[in-house]
Coordinates of C-alpha atoms in Angstrom, one line a residue:
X1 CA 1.3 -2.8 14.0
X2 CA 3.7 -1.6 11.8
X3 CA 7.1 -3.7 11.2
X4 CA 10.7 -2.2 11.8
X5 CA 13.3 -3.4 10.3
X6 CA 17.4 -3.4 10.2
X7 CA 19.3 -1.6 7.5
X8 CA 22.5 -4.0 6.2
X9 CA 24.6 -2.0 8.4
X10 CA 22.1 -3.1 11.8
X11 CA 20.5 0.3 12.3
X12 CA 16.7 0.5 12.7
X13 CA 14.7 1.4 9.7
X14 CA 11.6 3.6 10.0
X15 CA 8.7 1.8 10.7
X16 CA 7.0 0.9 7.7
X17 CA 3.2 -0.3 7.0
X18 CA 1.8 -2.1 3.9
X19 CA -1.3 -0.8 2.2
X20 CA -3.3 -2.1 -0.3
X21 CA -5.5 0.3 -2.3
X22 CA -8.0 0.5 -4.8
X23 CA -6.4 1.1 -8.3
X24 CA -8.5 4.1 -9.0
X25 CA -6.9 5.6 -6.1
X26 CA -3.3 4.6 -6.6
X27 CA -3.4 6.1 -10.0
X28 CA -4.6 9.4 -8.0
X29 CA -1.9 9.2 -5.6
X30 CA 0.5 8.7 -8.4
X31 CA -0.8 11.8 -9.9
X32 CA -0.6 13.9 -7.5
X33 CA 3.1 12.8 -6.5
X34 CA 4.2 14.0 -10.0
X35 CA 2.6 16.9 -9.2
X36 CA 4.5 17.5 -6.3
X37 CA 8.0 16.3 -8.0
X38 CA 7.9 13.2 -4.9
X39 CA 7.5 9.5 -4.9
X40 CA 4.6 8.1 -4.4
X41 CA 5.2 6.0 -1.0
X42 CA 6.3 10.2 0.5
X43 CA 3.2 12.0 -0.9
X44 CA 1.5 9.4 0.9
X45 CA 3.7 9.6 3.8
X46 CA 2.9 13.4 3.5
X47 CA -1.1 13.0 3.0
X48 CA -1.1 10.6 5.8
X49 CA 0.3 13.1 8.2
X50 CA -1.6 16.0 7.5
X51 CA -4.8 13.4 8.1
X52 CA -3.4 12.7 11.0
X53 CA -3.2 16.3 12.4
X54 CA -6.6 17.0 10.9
X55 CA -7.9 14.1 13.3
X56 CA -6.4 15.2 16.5
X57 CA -7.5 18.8 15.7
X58 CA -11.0 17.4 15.6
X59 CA -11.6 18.4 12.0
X60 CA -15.4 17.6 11.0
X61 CA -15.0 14.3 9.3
X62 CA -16.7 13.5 6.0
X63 CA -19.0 10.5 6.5
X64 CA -17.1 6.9 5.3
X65 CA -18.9 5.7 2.8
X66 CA -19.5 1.5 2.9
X67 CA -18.8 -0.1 0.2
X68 CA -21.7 -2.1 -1.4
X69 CA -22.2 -5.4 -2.0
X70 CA -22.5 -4.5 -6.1
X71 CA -19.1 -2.4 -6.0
X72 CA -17.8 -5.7 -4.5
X73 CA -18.7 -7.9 -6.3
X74 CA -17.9 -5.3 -9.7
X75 CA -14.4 -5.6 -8.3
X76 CA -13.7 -8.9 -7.5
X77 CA -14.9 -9.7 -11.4
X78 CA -12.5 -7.4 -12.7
X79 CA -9.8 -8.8 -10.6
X80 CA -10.7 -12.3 -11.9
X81 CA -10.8 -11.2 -15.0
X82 CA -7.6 -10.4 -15.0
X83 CA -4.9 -12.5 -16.6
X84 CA -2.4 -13.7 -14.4
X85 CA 0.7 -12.4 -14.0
X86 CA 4.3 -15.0 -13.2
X87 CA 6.4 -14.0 -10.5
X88 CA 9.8 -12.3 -11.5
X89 CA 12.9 -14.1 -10.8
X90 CA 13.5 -17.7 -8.9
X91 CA 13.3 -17.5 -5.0
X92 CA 15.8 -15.5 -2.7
X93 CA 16.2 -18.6 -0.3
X94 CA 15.6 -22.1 -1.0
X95 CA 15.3 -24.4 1.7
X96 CA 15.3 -28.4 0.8
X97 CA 15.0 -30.7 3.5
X98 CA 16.6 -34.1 3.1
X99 CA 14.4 -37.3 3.7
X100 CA 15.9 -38.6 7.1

């Protein structure tokens, strides 16, 4: 479900929705954003819908590919291989609790 939130001044954000996607793909998305002179979060606010529409028109769908156990495990061994990286900045919100 997607979350909705409040802007500072309490009215409701769009709905938004968190995605995590395959870095070959990002760097596609990216690319085709420039392309288009948007960001990358509305070309894929803009790809989305028109996937959307091409669903509910009952466009012929090209077969989903499953992702194999190699590719998996390709990928988790690149991400592990991967140095790590340290978060930026100290916490927003701190809570300490005092021993009672």
């Amino acid at each position: 479900m997607a979350t909705r939130q409040t802007s500072s001044s309490g009215k409701p954000k769009s709905p938004r929705i968190q995605v995590v996607l395959p870095e070959e793909l990002c760097e596609r998305l990216a690319a085709l954003a420039e392309q288009e002179s948007r960001t990358v979060s509305n070309m894929a606010k803009v790809l989305i819908q028109q996937g959307v529409q091409r669903f509910e028109q009952g466009a012929p769908q090209a077969p989903v590919a499953q992702p194999r156990a190699r590719d998996s495990a390709q990928i988790r061994s690149e991400l592990e291989s991967q140095p790590a990286r340290r978060l930026r900045g100290a916490p927003r919100r701190l809570r300490l609790f005092r021993p009672g």
